[in-house]
Tab-separated table of C-alpha atoms in Angstrom:
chain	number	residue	atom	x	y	z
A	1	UNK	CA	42.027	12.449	-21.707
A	2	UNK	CA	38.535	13.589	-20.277
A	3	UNK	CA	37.803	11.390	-17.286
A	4	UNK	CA	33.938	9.585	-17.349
A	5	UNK	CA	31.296	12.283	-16.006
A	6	UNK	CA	30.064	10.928	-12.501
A	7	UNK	CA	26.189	9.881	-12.388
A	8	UNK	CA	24.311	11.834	-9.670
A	9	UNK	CA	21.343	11.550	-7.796
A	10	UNK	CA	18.199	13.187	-8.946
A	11	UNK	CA	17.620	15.629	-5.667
A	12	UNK	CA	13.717	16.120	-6.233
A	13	UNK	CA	12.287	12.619	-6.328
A	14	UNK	CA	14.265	10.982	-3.470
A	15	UNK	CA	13.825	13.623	-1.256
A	16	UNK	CA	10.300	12.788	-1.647
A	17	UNK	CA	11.101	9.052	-0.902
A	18	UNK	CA	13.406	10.124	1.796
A	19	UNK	CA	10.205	12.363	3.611
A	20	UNK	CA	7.971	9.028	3.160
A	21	UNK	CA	10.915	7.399	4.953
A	22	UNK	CA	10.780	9.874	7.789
A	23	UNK	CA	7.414	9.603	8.056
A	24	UNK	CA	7.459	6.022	8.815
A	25	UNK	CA	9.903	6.492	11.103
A	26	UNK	CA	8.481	9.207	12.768
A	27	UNK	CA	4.873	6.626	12.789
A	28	UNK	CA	7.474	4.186	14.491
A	29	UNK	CA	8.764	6.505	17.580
A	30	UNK	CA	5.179	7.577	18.261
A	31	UNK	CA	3.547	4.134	18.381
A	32	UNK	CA	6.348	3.460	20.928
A	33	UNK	CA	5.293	6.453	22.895
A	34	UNK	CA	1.897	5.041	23.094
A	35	UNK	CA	0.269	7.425	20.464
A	36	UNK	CA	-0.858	5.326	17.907
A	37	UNK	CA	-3.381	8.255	16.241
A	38	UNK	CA	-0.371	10.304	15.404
A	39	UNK	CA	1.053	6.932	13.915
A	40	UNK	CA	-1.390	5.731	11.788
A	41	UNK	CA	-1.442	9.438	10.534
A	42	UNK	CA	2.076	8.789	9.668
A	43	UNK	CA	1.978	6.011	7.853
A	44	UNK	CA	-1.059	7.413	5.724
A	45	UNK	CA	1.204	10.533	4.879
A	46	UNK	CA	3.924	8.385	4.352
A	47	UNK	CA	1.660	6.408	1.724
A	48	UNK	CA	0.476	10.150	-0.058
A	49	UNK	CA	4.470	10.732	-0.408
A	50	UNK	CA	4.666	7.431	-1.658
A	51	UNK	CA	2.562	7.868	-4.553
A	52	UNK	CA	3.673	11.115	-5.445
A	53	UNK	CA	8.126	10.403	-5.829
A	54	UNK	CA	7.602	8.186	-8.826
A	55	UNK	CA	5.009	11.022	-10.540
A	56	UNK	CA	7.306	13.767	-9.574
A	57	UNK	CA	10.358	11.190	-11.380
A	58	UNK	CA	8.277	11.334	-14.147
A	59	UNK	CA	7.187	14.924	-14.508
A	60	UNK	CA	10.613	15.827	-14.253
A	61	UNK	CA	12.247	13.097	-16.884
A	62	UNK	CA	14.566	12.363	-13.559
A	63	UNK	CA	14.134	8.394	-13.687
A	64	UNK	CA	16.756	6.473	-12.045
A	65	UNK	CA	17.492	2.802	-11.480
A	66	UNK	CA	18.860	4.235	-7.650
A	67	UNK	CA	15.397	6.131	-7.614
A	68	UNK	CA	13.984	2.775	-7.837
A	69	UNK	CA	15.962	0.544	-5.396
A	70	UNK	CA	15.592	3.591	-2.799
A	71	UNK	CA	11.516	3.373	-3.810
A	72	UNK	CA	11.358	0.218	-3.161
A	73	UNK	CA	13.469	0.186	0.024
A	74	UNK	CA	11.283	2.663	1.934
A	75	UNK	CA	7.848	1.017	0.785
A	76	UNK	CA	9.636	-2.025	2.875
A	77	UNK	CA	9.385	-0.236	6.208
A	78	UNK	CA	6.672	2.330	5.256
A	79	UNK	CA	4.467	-0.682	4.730
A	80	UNK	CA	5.841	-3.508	5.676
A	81	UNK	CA	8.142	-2.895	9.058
A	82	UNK	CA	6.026	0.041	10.422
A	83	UNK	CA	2.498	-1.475	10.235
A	84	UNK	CA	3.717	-4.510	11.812
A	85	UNK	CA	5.115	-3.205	14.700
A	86	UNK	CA	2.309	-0.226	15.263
A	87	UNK	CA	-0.178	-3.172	15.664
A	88	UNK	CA	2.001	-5.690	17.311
A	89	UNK	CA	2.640	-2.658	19.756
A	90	UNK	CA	-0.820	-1.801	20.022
A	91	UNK	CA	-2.643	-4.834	20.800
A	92	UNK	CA	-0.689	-8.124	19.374
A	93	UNK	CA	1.619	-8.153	22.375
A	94	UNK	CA	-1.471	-8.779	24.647
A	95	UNK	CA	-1.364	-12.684	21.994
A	96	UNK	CA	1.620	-13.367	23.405
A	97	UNK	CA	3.664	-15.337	21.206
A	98	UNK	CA	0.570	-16.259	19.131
A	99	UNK	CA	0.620	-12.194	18.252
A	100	UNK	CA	4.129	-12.699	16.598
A	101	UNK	CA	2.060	-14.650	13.647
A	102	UNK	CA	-0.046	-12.308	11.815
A	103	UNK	CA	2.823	-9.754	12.595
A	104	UNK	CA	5.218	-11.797	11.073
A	105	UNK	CA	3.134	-13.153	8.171
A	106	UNK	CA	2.514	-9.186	7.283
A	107	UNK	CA	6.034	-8.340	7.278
A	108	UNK	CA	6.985	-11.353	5.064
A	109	UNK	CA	3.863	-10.414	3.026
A	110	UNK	CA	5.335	-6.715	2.586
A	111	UNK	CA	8.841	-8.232	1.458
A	112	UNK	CA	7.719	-10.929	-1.005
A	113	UNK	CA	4.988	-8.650	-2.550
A	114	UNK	CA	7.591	-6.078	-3.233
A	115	UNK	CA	10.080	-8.395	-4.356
A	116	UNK	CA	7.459	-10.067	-7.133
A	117	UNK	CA	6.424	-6.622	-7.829
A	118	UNK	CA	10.068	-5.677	-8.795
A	119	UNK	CA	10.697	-8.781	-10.969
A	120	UNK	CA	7.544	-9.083	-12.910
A	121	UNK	CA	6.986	-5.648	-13.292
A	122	UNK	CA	7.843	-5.983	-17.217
A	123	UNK	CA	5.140	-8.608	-17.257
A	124	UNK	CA	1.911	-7.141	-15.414
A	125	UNK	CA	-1.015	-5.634	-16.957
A	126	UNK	CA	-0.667	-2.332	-15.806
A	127	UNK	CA	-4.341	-1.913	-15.226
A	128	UNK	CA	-3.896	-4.496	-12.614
A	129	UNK	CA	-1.907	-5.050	-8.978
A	130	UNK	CA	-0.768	-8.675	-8.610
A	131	UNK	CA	-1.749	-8.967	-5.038
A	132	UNK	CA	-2.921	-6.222	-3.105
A	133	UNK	CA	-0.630	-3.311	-2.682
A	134	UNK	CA	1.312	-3.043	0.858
A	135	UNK	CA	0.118	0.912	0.762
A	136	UNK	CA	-2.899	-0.406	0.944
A	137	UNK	CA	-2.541	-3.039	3.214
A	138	UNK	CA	-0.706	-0.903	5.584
A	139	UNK	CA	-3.988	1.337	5.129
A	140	UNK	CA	-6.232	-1.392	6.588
A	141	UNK	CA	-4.207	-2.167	9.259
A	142	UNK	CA	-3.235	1.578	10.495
A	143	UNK	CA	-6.980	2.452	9.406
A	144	UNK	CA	-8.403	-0.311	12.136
A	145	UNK	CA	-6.226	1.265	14.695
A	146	UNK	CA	-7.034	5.031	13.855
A	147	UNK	CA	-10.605	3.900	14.126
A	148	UNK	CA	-10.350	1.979	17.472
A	149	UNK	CA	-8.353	4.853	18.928
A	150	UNK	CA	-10.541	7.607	17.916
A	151	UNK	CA	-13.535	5.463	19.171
A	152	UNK	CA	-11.589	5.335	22.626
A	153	UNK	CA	-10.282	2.089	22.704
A	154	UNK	CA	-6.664	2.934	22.927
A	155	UNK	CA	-4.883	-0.502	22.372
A	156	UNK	CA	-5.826	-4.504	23.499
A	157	UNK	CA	-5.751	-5.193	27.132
A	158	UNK	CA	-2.507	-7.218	28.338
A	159	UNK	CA	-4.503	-10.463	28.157
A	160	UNK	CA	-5.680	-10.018	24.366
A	161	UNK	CA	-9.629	-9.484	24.355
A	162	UNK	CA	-11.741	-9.293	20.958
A	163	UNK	CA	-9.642	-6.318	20.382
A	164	UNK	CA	-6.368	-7.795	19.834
A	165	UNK	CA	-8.084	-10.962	17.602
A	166	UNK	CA	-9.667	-8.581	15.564
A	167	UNK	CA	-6.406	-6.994	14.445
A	168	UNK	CA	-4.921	-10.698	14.417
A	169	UNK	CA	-7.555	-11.384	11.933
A	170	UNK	CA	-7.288	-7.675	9.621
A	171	UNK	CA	-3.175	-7.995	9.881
A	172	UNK	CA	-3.165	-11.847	8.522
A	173	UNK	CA	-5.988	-11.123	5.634
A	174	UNK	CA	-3.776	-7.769	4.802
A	175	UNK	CA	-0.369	-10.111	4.942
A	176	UNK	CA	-2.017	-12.722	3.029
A	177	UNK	CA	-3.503	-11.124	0.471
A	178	UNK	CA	-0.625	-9.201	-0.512
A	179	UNK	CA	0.980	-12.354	-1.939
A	180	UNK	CA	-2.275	-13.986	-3.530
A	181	UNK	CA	-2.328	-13.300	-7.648
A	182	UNK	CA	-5.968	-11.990	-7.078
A	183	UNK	CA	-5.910	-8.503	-9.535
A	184	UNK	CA	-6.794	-5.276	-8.022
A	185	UNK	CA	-7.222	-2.493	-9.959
A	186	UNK	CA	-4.468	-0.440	-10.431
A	187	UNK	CA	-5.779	3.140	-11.557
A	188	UNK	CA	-2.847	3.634	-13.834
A	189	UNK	CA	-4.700	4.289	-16.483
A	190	UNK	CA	-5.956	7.772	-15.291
A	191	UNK	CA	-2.992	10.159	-15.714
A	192	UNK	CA	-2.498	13.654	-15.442
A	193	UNK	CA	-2.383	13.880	-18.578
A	194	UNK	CA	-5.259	12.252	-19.790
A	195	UNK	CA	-9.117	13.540	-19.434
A	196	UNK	CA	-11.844	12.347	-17.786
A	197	UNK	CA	-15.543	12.602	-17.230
A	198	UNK	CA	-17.128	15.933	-15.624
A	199	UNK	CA	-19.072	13.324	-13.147
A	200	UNK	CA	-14.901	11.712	-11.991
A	201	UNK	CA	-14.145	15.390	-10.652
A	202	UNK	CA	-17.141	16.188	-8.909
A	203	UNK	CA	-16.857	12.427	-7.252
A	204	UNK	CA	-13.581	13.200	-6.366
A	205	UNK	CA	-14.761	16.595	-4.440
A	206	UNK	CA	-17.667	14.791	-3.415
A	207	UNK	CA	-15.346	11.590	-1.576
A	208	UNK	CA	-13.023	14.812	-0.138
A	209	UNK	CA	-16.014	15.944	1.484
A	210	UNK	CA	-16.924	12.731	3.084
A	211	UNK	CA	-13.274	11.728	4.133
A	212	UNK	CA	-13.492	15.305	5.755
A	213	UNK	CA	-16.192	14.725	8.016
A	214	UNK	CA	-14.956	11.413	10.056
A	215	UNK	CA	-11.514	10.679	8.102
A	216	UNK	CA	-10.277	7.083	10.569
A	217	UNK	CA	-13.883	5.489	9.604
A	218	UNK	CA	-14.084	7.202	5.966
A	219	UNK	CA	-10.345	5.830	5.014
A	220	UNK	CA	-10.644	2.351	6.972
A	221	UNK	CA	-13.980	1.470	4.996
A	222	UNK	CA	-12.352	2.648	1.475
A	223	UNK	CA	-9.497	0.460	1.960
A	224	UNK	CA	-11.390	-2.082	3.291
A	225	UNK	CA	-13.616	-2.195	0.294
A	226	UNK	CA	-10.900	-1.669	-1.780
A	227	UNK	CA	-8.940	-4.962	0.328
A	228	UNK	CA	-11.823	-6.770	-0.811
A	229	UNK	CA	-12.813	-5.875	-4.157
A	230	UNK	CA	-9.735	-8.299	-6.255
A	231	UNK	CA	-11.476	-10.860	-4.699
A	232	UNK	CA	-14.516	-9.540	-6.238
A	233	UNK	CA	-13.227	-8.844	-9.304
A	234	UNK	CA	-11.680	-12.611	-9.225
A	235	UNK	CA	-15.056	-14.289	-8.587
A	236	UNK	CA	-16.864	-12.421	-11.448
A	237	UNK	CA	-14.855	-13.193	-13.813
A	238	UNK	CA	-14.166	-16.511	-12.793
A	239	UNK	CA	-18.468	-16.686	-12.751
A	240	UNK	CA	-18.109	-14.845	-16.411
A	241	UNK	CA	-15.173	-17.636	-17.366
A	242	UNK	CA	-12.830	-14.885	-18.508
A	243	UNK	CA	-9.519	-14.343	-17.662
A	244	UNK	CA	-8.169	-13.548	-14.410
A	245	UNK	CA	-4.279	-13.525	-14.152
A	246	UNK	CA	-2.221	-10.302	-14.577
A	247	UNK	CA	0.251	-11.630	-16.475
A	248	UNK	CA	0.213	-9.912	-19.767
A	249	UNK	CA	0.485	-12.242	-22.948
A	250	UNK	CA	3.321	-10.123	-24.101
A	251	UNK	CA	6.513	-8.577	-22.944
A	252	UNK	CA	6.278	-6.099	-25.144
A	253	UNK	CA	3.266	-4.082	-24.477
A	254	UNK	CA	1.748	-5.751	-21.591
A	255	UNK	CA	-0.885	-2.903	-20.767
A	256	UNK	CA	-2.237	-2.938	-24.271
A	257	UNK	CA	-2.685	-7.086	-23.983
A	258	UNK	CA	-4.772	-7.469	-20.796
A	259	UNK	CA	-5.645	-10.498	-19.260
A	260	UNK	CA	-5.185	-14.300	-20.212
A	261	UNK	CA	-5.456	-17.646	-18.651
């Protein structure tokens, strides 16, 4: 009698996931070490990585519900654990107990954003984010301390200051709005497959270009417009009375449905 063929583990993807995970780790030791430039670096790689494991799954038809679950488990302290305690570090602590909030309301953000994600991911427009992404989050918050540092403020003072309540105010909005059911776009629609406009490349090697010359300010604006635009998006079409959830109308082919009320 032939005995059931063990399941592996696809190697490729997860070692992706797995680097993403050390990067966040490795973000983690060097905010503790005081050098929070190298951290938010980190995290940013950490968020590249992130968006690559689930192409390279693809790609390589090596799909896995394991692939998943570890995904999933590393976005958690990628960009959920990591960013709040690189800002609680940096400047929070100076809040005293008042800097556990926003750290905390991040975190829990990070966890409940991920955990909707994986349950309704059946049911979302794909064009669309419910909530705003915790790579992106975590990009607003490690993108306000890249900035401050390389500006040569290199954390809060003991006592708090208008340092430390500006990243209590950028950590709750980032920790908020991960959990709102504001859309943002997803860009899932533009594969590698798929072709695009002349003008989309050279804007890509045009946004390259700038993000070379002063990356901290160049990423923390992006995000932060990008932070801000499902609210945009939200109040236009609200304004326009057309839909605005991202719940698809249909189970069955929820990114050819779009929106509904």
């Amino acid at each position: 009698m032939l005995r059931p063929r063990r399941k592996g583990i696809y190697i490729l993807p997860n070692a992706v996931t797995l680097a993403a995970l050390f990067a966040s780790f490795y973000s983690i030791v060097m905010a503790m070490n005081g050098r929070f430039e190298i951290a938010c670096i980190g995290i940013f790689c950490a968020a590249v990585l992130d968006s690559l494991d689930g192409r390279v799954a693809r790609m390589t038809n090596s799909q896995s519900a394991f692939g998943e679950q570890m995904d999933s488990l590393c976005d958690m302290v990628g960009f959920g654990a990591a960013p709040a305690l690189i800002v609680y570090e940096w400047s929070l602590k100076g809040l005293g107990k008042m800097g556990w909030v926003p750290a905390f309301v991040y975190i829990a953000g990070a966890a409940l954003r991920l955990a909707r994600f994986n349950t309704n991911i059946g049911i979302v427009d794909k064009r669309f984010f419910q909530g705003l992404p915790s790579p992106a989050a975590a990009a607003m918050v490690m993108g306000l301390i890249w900035v401050m540092d390389d500006a040569g403020f290199k954390g809060a003072s003991p006592q708090g200051g208008w340092l430390a309540w500006t990243a209590f105010a950028v950590t709750l909005y980032a920790g908020l709005t991960m959990v709102t059911n504001v859309p943002f776009y997803s860009f899932k629609v533009v594969g590698a497959k798929q072709t695009v406009p002349f003008v989309v490349i050279v804007a890509i090697a045009l946004g390259i270009a700038l993000i070379s010359q002063n990356p901290p300010l160049v990423l923390f604006v992006l995000f932060c417009g990008y932070g801000i635009s499902g609210y945009a998006v939200y109040g236009w079409r609200k304004f326009k009375g057309k839909p605005v959830s991202v719940i698809s109308t249909s189970t069955d082919e929820p990114d050819e449905k779009g929106l509904h009320d």
